[in-house]
């Protein structure tokens, strides 16, 4: 009887500690998700007390919305570019900063500073950098004899300009995570590889990369979710327009525009569910395929 009571008390204590997290999940994640599902079946302008049921018309509109397909293309290009380039650069820099360099702590701090700085403030800074007349970006191009670019004012370069800025902003976080992964790899594995005649490239390919694979999966999943949610730089750097000609509009920005510019909360909720569905699908696929190449030993 005493043993059973102890089990009940331990279970009660565990649930009591978990309760705040469950409440937070229910109030701030599950309830908004369910309510978005309800709103996606309605037409509502955010001002009227009445929400008119339109059932699945908002979902039909998703398919017919030509702007949405353009914006999904922007989001895909943005996500693949930012996540892919940042991961490769961060891995290379993490390996470099894992060596015994002078001023190593200074370099690490410098790379991490943009991560802890307000994204809105950074966006304002890069607005100046991309200024066609006085910005640093065109001055840098002029050093190589390249013609000046209109950057954020041209549909062909505006999205690339935001991608460059976001790679710079997120690089420090990935470097720190890669550094933590590199420092968990045992030195004796490299020594054993060296005794077997492995050079630097072979050690990197057969020791470093496999043992960093769990870190890569973590960064890949979290970075892709963050990339799908991008909003601040698009809003600040394009004056809330997502232009020129929708060239920088992303899914979350389009959702915001539908809800608060066009006052179509029902359609915005449908887009929100689309974003959640895409993020969940990508996460599931990454976890499924990661079983084939991730090493946890």
mmCIF file of C-alpha atoms in Angstrom:
data_model
loop_
_atom_site.group_PDB
_atom_site.id
_atom_site.type_symbol
_atom_site.label_atom_id
_atom_site.label_comp_id
_atom_site.label_asym_id
_atom_site.label_seq_id
_atom_site.Cartn_x
_atom_site.Cartn_y
_atom_site.Cartn_z
ATOM 1 C CA UNK A 1 0.000 0.000 0.000
ATOM 2 C CA UNK A 2 2.874 2.341 0.924
ATOM 3 C CA UNK A 3 4.692 1.597 -2.373
ATOM 4 C CA UNK A 4 1.529 2.325 -4.383
ATOM 5 C CA UNK A 5 0.962 5.579 -2.525
ATOM 6 C CA UNK A 6 4.567 6.603 -3.265
ATOM 7 C CA UNK A 7 3.990 5.977 -7.001
ATOM 8 C CA UNK A 8 0.822 8.078 -6.922
ATOM 9 C CA UNK A 9 2.614 10.885 -5.094
ATOM 10 C CA UNK A 10 5.532 10.846 -7.585
ATOM 11 C CA UNK A 11 3.127 10.921 -10.538
ATOM 12 C CA UNK A 12 1.172 13.786 -8.976
ATOM 13 C CA UNK A 13 4.395 15.732 -8.345
ATOM 14 C CA UNK A 14 5.540 15.174 -11.933
ATOM 15 C CA UNK A 15 2.216 16.377 -13.376
ATOM 16 C CA UNK A 16 2.244 19.379 -11.033
ATOM 17 C CA UNK A 17 5.637 20.444 -12.436
ATOM 18 C CA UNK A 18 4.466 19.833 -16.013
ATOM 19 C CA UNK A 19 1.182 21.709 -15.570
ATOM 20 C CA UNK A 20 2.547 25.252 -16.262
ATOM 21 C CA UNK A 21 4.070 24.030 -19.539
ATOM 22 C CA UNK A 22 0.835 22.267 -20.526
ATOM 23 C CA UNK A 23 -1.165 25.411 -19.722
ATOM 24 C CA UNK A 24 1.211 27.557 -21.784
ATOM 25 C CA UNK A 25 0.992 25.104 -24.688
ATOM 26 C CA UNK A 26 -2.808 24.989 -24.471
ATOM 27 C CA UNK A 27 -3.338 28.766 -24.164
ATOM 28 C CA UNK A 28 -0.660 30.077 -26.527
ATOM 29 C CA UNK A 29 -0.422 27.296 -29.137
ATOM 30 C CA UNK A 30 -3.344 24.866 -29.230
ATOM 31 C CA UNK A 31 -6.152 27.388 -28.652
ATOM 32 C CA UNK A 32 -4.913 29.837 -31.365
ATOM 33 C CA UNK A 33 -4.505 26.897 -33.749
ATOM 34 C CA UNK A 34 -8.045 25.625 -33.141
ATOM 35 C CA UNK A 35 -9.459 29.169 -33.332
ATOM 36 C CA UNK A 36 -7.628 29.746 -36.621
ATOM 37 C CA UNK A 37 -9.247 26.570 -37.916
ATOM 38 C CA UNK A 38 -12.648 27.989 -36.971
ATOM 39 C CA UNK A 39 -11.907 31.410 -38.512
ATOM 40 C CA UNK A 40 -10.711 29.780 -41.741
ATOM 41 C CA UNK A 41 -14.317 28.646 -42.306
ATOM 42 C CA UNK A 42 -15.680 32.182 -41.977
ATOM 43 C CA UNK A 43 -15.541 35.595 -43.614
ATOM 44 C CA UNK A 44 -14.752 38.232 -40.976
ATOM 45 C CA UNK A 45 -13.391 41.788 -41.237
ATOM 46 C CA UNK A 46 -12.062 41.995 -37.634
ATOM 47 C CA UNK A 47 -14.468 44.881 -36.918
ATOM 48 C CA UNK A 48 -17.915 43.366 -37.255
ATOM 49 C CA UNK A 49 -19.201 41.216 -34.352
ATOM 50 C CA UNK A 50 -20.654 38.773 -36.888
ATOM 51 C CA UNK A 51 -18.587 36.074 -38.550
ATOM 52 C CA UNK A 52 -20.300 34.668 -41.650
ATOM 53 C CA UNK A 53 -19.718 30.994 -42.369
ATOM 54 C CA UNK A 54 -18.387 30.355 -45.863
ATOM 55 C CA UNK A 55 -17.205 26.802 -45.111
ATOM 56 C CA UNK A 56 -14.376 25.817 -47.488
ATOM 57 C CA UNK A 57 -14.438 28.829 -49.830
ATOM 58 C CA UNK A 58 -11.263 30.235 -48.270
ATOM 59 C CA UNK A 59 -9.485 26.973 -49.074
ATOM 60 C CA UNK A 60 -10.752 27.132 -52.658
ATOM 61 C CA UNK A 61 -9.452 30.706 -52.805
ATOM 62 C CA UNK A 62 -5.996 29.467 -51.782
ATOM 63 C CA UNK A 63 -5.853 27.385 -54.959
ATOM 64 C CA UNK A 64 -7.125 30.207 -57.186
ATOM 65 C CA UNK A 65 -4.940 32.945 -55.655
ATOM 66 C CA UNK A 66 -2.208 33.678 -58.223
ATOM 67 C CA UNK A 67 -0.404 36.051 -55.809
ATOM 68 C CA UNK A 68 -0.138 33.238 -53.274
ATOM 69 C CA UNK A 69 1.808 30.996 -55.666
ATOM 70 C CA UNK A 70 4.239 33.820 -56.397
ATOM 71 C CA UNK A 71 4.644 34.391 -52.646
ATOM 72 C CA UNK A 72 5.151 30.685 -51.961
ATOM 73 C CA UNK A 73 7.899 30.736 -54.569
ATOM 74 C CA UNK A 74 9.533 33.705 -52.784
ATOM 75 C CA UNK A 75 9.310 31.895 -49.443
ATOM 76 C CA UNK A 76 10.822 28.718 -50.876
ATOM 77 C CA UNK A 77 13.727 30.576 -52.498
ATOM 78 C CA UNK A 78 14.299 32.557 -49.306
ATOM 79 C CA UNK A 79 14.197 29.466 -47.058
ATOM 80 C CA UNK A 80 16.488 27.300 -49.187
ATOM 81 C CA UNK A 81 18.983 30.145 -49.705
ATOM 82 C CA UNK A 82 19.158 31.349 -46.100
ATOM 83 C CA UNK A 83 19.193 27.891 -44.495
ATOM 84 C CA UNK A 84 21.548 26.255 -47.006
ATOM 85 C CA UNK A 85 24.140 29.037 -47.304
ATOM 86 C CA UNK A 86 24.091 29.793 -43.569
ATOM 87 C CA UNK A 87 24.672 26.144 -42.609
ATOM 88 C CA UNK A 88 27.662 25.771 -44.950
ATOM 89 C CA UNK A 89 29.247 29.089 -43.910
ATOM 90 C CA UNK A 90 28.584 28.458 -40.215
ATOM 91 C CA UNK A 91 30.187 25.012 -40.339
ATOM 92 C CA UNK A 92 33.296 26.369 -42.064
ATOM 93 C CA UNK A 93 33.623 29.267 -39.615
ATOM 94 C CA UNK A 94 32.924 27.041 -36.595
ATOM 95 C CA UNK A 95 35.754 24.703 -37.630
ATOM 96 C CA UNK A 96 38.036 27.732 -38.015
ATOM 97 C CA UNK A 97 37.015 29.232 -34.656
ATOM 98 C CA UNK A 98 37.496 25.855 -32.990
ATOM 99 C CA UNK A 99 41.231 26.162 -33.629
ATOM 100 C CA UNK A 100 43.649 27.903 -31.268
ATOM 101 C CA UNK A 101 43.489 31.371 -32.820
ATOM 102 C CA UNK A 102 44.453 34.702 -31.332
ATOM 103 C CA UNK A 103 41.418 36.860 -30.444
ATOM 104 C CA UNK A 104 39.179 33.801 -30.861
ATOM 105 C CA UNK A 105 36.736 35.046 -28.190
ATOM 106 C CA UNK A 106 36.507 38.421 -29.946
ATOM 107 C CA UNK A 107 35.650 36.771 -33.271
ATOM 108 C CA UNK A 108 33.008 34.570 -31.628
ATOM 109 C CA UNK A 109 31.422 37.571 -29.921
ATOM 110 C CA UNK A 110 31.485 39.589 -33.131
ATOM 111 C CA UNK A 111 29.694 36.877 -35.107
ATOM 112 C CA UNK A 112 27.077 36.434 -32.355
ATOM 113 C CA UNK A 113 26.264 40.139 -31.873
ATOM 114 C CA UNK A 114 23.692 40.334 -34.730
ATOM 115 C CA UNK A 115 21.778 37.411 -33.171
ATOM 116 C CA UNK A 116 21.071 39.324 -29.953
ATOM 117 C CA UNK A 117 20.368 42.640 -31.685
ATOM 118 C CA UNK A 118 16.820 43.665 -32.532
ATOM 119 C CA UNK A 119 15.910 42.492 -36.032
ATOM 120 C CA UNK A 120 14.029 45.724 -36.635
ATOM 121 C CA UNK A 121 17.131 47.773 -35.770
ATOM 122 C CA UNK A 122 19.283 45.594 -38.029
ATOM 123 C CA UNK A 123 16.794 46.004 -40.851
ATOM 124 C CA UNK A 124 16.989 49.795 -40.477
ATOM 125 C CA UNK A 125 20.809 49.573 -40.566
ATOM 126 C CA UNK A 126 20.759 47.514 -43.770
ATOM 127 C CA UNK A 127 18.374 49.990 -45.350
ATOM 128 C CA UNK A 128 21.251 52.453 -45.176
ATOM 129 C CA UNK A 129 23.770 49.854 -46.416
ATOM 130 C CA UNK A 130 21.551 49.220 -49.472
ATOM 131 C CA UNK A 131 20.990 52.913 -50.205
ATOM 132 C CA UNK A 132 21.579 53.262 -53.998
ATOM 133 C CA UNK A 133 23.524 56.534 -53.625
ATOM 134 C CA UNK A 134 25.243 56.503 -50.245
ATOM 135 C CA UNK A 135 25.149 52.853 -49.147
ATOM 136 C CA UNK A 136 28.150 50.657 -48.391
ATOM 137 C CA UNK A 137 26.903 47.885 -50.678
ATOM 138 C CA UNK A 138 27.300 49.934 -53.871
ATOM 139 C CA UNK A 139 30.624 51.323 -52.620
ATOM 140 C CA UNK A 140 31.838 47.720 -52.187
ATOM 141 C CA UNK A 141 30.699 46.828 -55.704
ATOM 142 C CA UNK A 142 32.528 49.869 -57.093
ATOM 143 C CA UNK A 143 35.839 48.480 -55.705
ATOM 144 C CA UNK A 144 35.529 45.687 -58.281
ATOM 145 C CA UNK A 145 34.328 47.931 -61.077
ATOM 146 C CA UNK A 146 30.772 46.569 -60.879
ATOM 147 C CA UNK A 147 27.855 48.891 -61.731
ATOM 148 C CA UNK A 148 25.711 50.154 -58.821
ATOM 149 C CA UNK A 149 22.605 48.168 -57.949
ATOM 150 C CA UNK A 150 19.173 49.436 -56.955
ATOM 151 C CA UNK A 151 18.983 46.635 -54.357
ATOM 152 C CA UNK A 152 15.611 46.957 -52.584
ATOM 153 C CA UNK A 153 14.145 49.103 -55.365
ATOM 154 C CA UNK A 154 14.465 46.446 -58.069
ATOM 155 C CA UNK A 155 12.317 43.262 -58.307
ATOM 156 C CA UNK A 156 15.367 41.297 -59.509
ATOM 157 C CA UNK A 157 17.571 42.111 -56.491
ATOM 158 C CA UNK A 158 15.213 42.954 -53.606
ATOM 159 C CA UNK A 159 14.744 39.380 -52.340
ATOM 160 C CA UNK A 160 18.475 38.659 -52.695
ATOM 161 C CA UNK A 161 19.207 41.772 -50.620
ATOM 162 C CA UNK A 162 17.011 40.493 -47.771
ATOM 163 C CA UNK A 163 18.531 37.003 -48.055
ATOM 164 C CA UNK A 164 22.078 38.413 -47.688
ATOM 165 C CA UNK A 165 21.047 40.423 -44.648
ATOM 166 C CA UNK A 166 19.372 37.414 -42.966
ATOM 167 C CA UNK A 167 22.356 35.130 -43.642
ATOM 168 C CA UNK A 168 24.517 37.705 -41.851
ATOM 169 C CA UNK A 169 22.030 37.941 -38.968
ATOM 170 C CA UNK A 170 21.563 34.195 -38.365
ATOM 171 C CA UNK A 171 25.153 33.094 -38.984
ATOM 172 C CA UNK A 172 26.310 33.620 -35.381
ATOM 173 C CA UNK A 173 23.657 31.353 -33.870
ATOM 174 C CA UNK A 174 24.552 28.458 -36.175
ATOM 175 C CA UNK A 175 28.272 28.956 -35.479
ATOM 176 C CA UNK A 176 27.711 28.686 -31.703
ATOM 177 C CA UNK A 177 25.643 25.497 -32.075
ATOM 178 C CA UNK A 178 28.238 23.955 -34.418
ATOM 179 C CA UNK A 179 31.022 24.916 -31.985
ATOM 180 C CA UNK A 180 29.190 23.121 -29.174
ATOM 181 C CA UNK A 181 28.872 20.049 -31.405
ATOM 182 C CA UNK A 182 32.555 20.158 -32.424
ATOM 183 C CA UNK A 183 33.734 20.410 -28.826
ATOM 184 C CA UNK A 184 31.742 17.290 -27.907
ATOM 185 C CA UNK A 185 33.719 15.159 -30.383
ATOM 186 C CA UNK A 186 36.357 13.155 -28.528
ATOM 187 C CA UNK A 187 39.979 13.979 -29.412
ATOM 188 C CA UNK A 188 41.004 10.321 -29.305
ATOM 189 C CA UNK A 189 38.852 9.649 -32.394
ATOM 190 C CA UNK A 190 40.976 12.073 -34.408
ATOM 191 C CA UNK A 191 44.146 10.519 -32.985
ATOM 192 C CA UNK A 192 42.948 7.048 -33.980
ATOM 193 C CA UNK A 193 42.087 8.297 -37.478
ATOM 194 C CA UNK A 194 45.546 9.882 -37.753
ATOM 195 C CA UNK A 195 47.233 6.625 -36.736
ATOM 196 C CA UNK A 196 45.235 4.898 -39.491
ATOM 197 C CA UNK A 197 46.708 7.343 -42.000
ATOM 198 C CA UNK A 198 43.704 9.656 -42.367
ATOM 199 C CA UNK A 199 44.467 13.201 -43.524
ATOM 200 C CA UNK A 200 42.511 16.348 -42.691
ATOM 201 C CA UNK A 201 39.850 15.742 -45.348
ATOM 202 C CA UNK A 202 39.359 12.078 -44.381
ATOM 203 C CA UNK A 203 39.101 13.009 -40.684
ATOM 204 C CA UNK A 204 36.518 15.660 -41.532
ATOM 205 C CA UNK A 205 34.508 13.313 -43.752
ATOM 206 C CA UNK A 206 34.581 10.175 -41.593
ATOM 207 C CA UNK A 207 34.796 11.617 -38.055
ATOM 208 C CA UNK A 208 33.582 15.218 -37.914
ATOM 209 C CA UNK A 209 30.621 15.081 -40.305
ATOM 210 C CA UNK A 210 29.012 11.874 -38.921
ATOM 211 C CA UNK A 211 29.354 13.027 -35.320
ATOM 212 C CA UNK A 212 27.979 16.466 -36.196
ATOM 213 C CA UNK A 213 24.948 15.007 -37.971
ATOM 214 C CA UNK A 214 22.563 15.351 -34.944
ATOM 215 C CA UNK A 215 23.602 19.013 -34.671
ATOM 216 C CA UNK A 216 22.942 19.492 -38.389
ATOM 217 C CA UNK A 217 19.453 17.984 -38.124
ATOM 218 C CA UNK A 218 18.628 20.253 -35.196
ATOM 219 C CA UNK A 219 19.840 23.345 -37.059
ATOM 220 C CA UNK A 220 18.140 22.287 -40.293
ATOM 221 C CA UNK A 221 14.728 21.874 -38.637
ATOM 222 C CA UNK A 222 14.825 24.968 -36.421
ATOM 223 C CA UNK A 223 16.329 27.156 -39.166
ATOM 224 C CA UNK A 224 13.696 26.113 -41.713
ATOM 225 C CA UNK A 225 10.866 26.855 -39.269
ATOM 226 C CA UNK A 226 12.394 30.263 -38.504
ATOM 227 C CA UNK A 227 12.846 30.976 -42.217
ATOM 228 C CA UNK A 228 9.204 30.173 -42.962
ATOM 229 C CA UNK A 229 8.187 32.678 -40.269
ATOM 230 C CA UNK A 230 10.223 35.599 -41.628
ATOM 231 C CA UNK A 231 8.340 38.884 -41.343
ATOM 232 C CA UNK A 232 10.252 41.759 -39.680
ATOM 233 C CA UNK A 233 12.917 42.446 -42.334
ATOM 234 C CA UNK A 234 10.353 42.232 -45.139
ATOM 235 C CA UNK A 235 8.057 44.680 -43.359
ATOM 236 C CA UNK A 236 10.751 47.177 -42.326
ATOM 237 C CA UNK A 237 12.910 47.105 -45.456
ATOM 238 C CA UNK A 238 10.007 47.427 -47.912
ATOM 239 C CA UNK A 239 7.998 49.991 -45.932
ATOM 240 C CA UNK A 240 5.276 47.435 -45.236
ATOM 241 C CA UNK A 241 4.627 46.741 -48.929
ATOM 242 C CA UNK A 242 6.487 43.498 -49.685
ATOM 243 C CA UNK A 243 7.565 45.051 -52.962
ATOM 244 C CA UNK A 244 8.514 45.928 -55.498
ATOM 245 C CA UNK A 245 5.790 43.930 -57.281
ATOM 246 C CA UNK A 246 5.495 41.357 -54.445
ATOM 247 C CA UNK A 247 9.095 40.314 -55.081
ATOM 248 C CA UNK A 248 9.910 40.177 -51.339
ATOM 249 C CA UNK A 249 6.527 39.164 -49.914
ATOM 250 C CA UNK A 250 6.635 35.932 -47.910
ATOM 251 C CA UNK A 251 3.822 33.757 -46.583
ATOM 252 C CA UNK A 252 3.699 35.296 -43.090
ATOM 253 C CA UNK A 253 3.895 38.805 -44.523
ATOM 254 C CA UNK A 254 1.052 37.975 -46.945
ATOM 255 C CA UNK A 255 -0.967 36.592 -44.023
ATOM 256 C CA UNK A 256 -0.436 39.866 -42.119
ATOM 257 C CA UNK A 257 -1.437 41.904 -45.164
ATOM 258 C CA UNK A 258 -4.639 39.927 -45.667
ATOM 259 C CA UNK A 259 -5.600 40.253 -41.978
ATOM 260 C CA UNK A 260 -4.720 43.867 -41.205
ATOM 261 C CA UNK A 261 -4.632 45.671 -44.589
ATOM 262 C CA UNK A 262 -7.485 43.886 -46.373
ATOM 263 C CA UNK A 263 -9.354 42.983 -43.133
ATOM 264 C CA UNK A 264 -9.913 39.395 -44.265
ATOM 265 C CA UNK A 265 -9.266 37.467 -41.067
ATOM 266 C CA UNK A 266 -10.853 34.273 -42.378
ATOM 267 C CA UNK A 267 -8.584 34.072 -45.410
ATOM 268 C CA UNK A 268 -5.564 35.069 -43.286
ATOM 269 C CA UNK A 269 -6.346 32.180 -40.922
ATOM 270 C CA UNK A 270 -6.430 29.814 -43.890
ATOM 271 C CA UNK A 271 -2.947 31.001 -44.896
ATOM 272 C CA UNK A 272 -1.795 30.547 -41.279
ATOM 273 C CA UNK A 273 -2.919 26.924 -41.356
ATOM 274 C CA UNK A 274 -1.110 26.489 -44.667
ATOM 275 C CA UNK A 275 2.117 27.768 -43.072
ATOM 276 C CA UNK A 276 1.684 25.399 -40.106
ATOM 277 C CA UNK A 277 0.983 22.481 -42.451
ATOM 278 C CA UNK A 278 4.068 23.180 -44.590
ATOM 279 C CA UNK A 279 6.307 23.523 -41.505
ATOM 280 C CA UNK A 280 4.988 20.266 -40.033
ATOM 281 C CA UNK A 281 5.373 18.422 -43.344
ATOM 282 C CA UNK A 282 8.980 19.587 -43.799
ATOM 283 C CA UNK A 283 9.827 18.733 -40.188
ATOM 284 C CA UNK A 284 8.335 15.257 -40.543
ATOM 285 C CA UNK A 285 10.209 14.613 -43.805
ATOM 286 C CA UNK A 286 13.494 15.798 -42.315
ATOM 287 C CA UNK A 287 13.089 13.572 -39.256
ATOM 288 C CA UNK A 288 12.156 10.597 -41.441
ATOM 289 C CA UNK A 289 15.080 10.925 -43.872
ATOM 290 C CA UNK A 290 17.527 11.897 -41.115
ATOM 291 C CA UNK A 291 17.352 8.310 -39.799
ATOM 292 C CA UNK A 292 19.387 7.253 -42.820
ATOM 293 C CA UNK A 293 22.372 9.536 -42.258
ATOM 294 C CA UNK A 294 22.336 10.732 -38.646
ATOM 295 C CA UNK A 295 24.755 9.055 -36.207
ATOM 296 C CA UNK A 296 23.963 9.262 -32.503
ATOM 297 C CA UNK A 297 26.859 7.083 -31.281
#
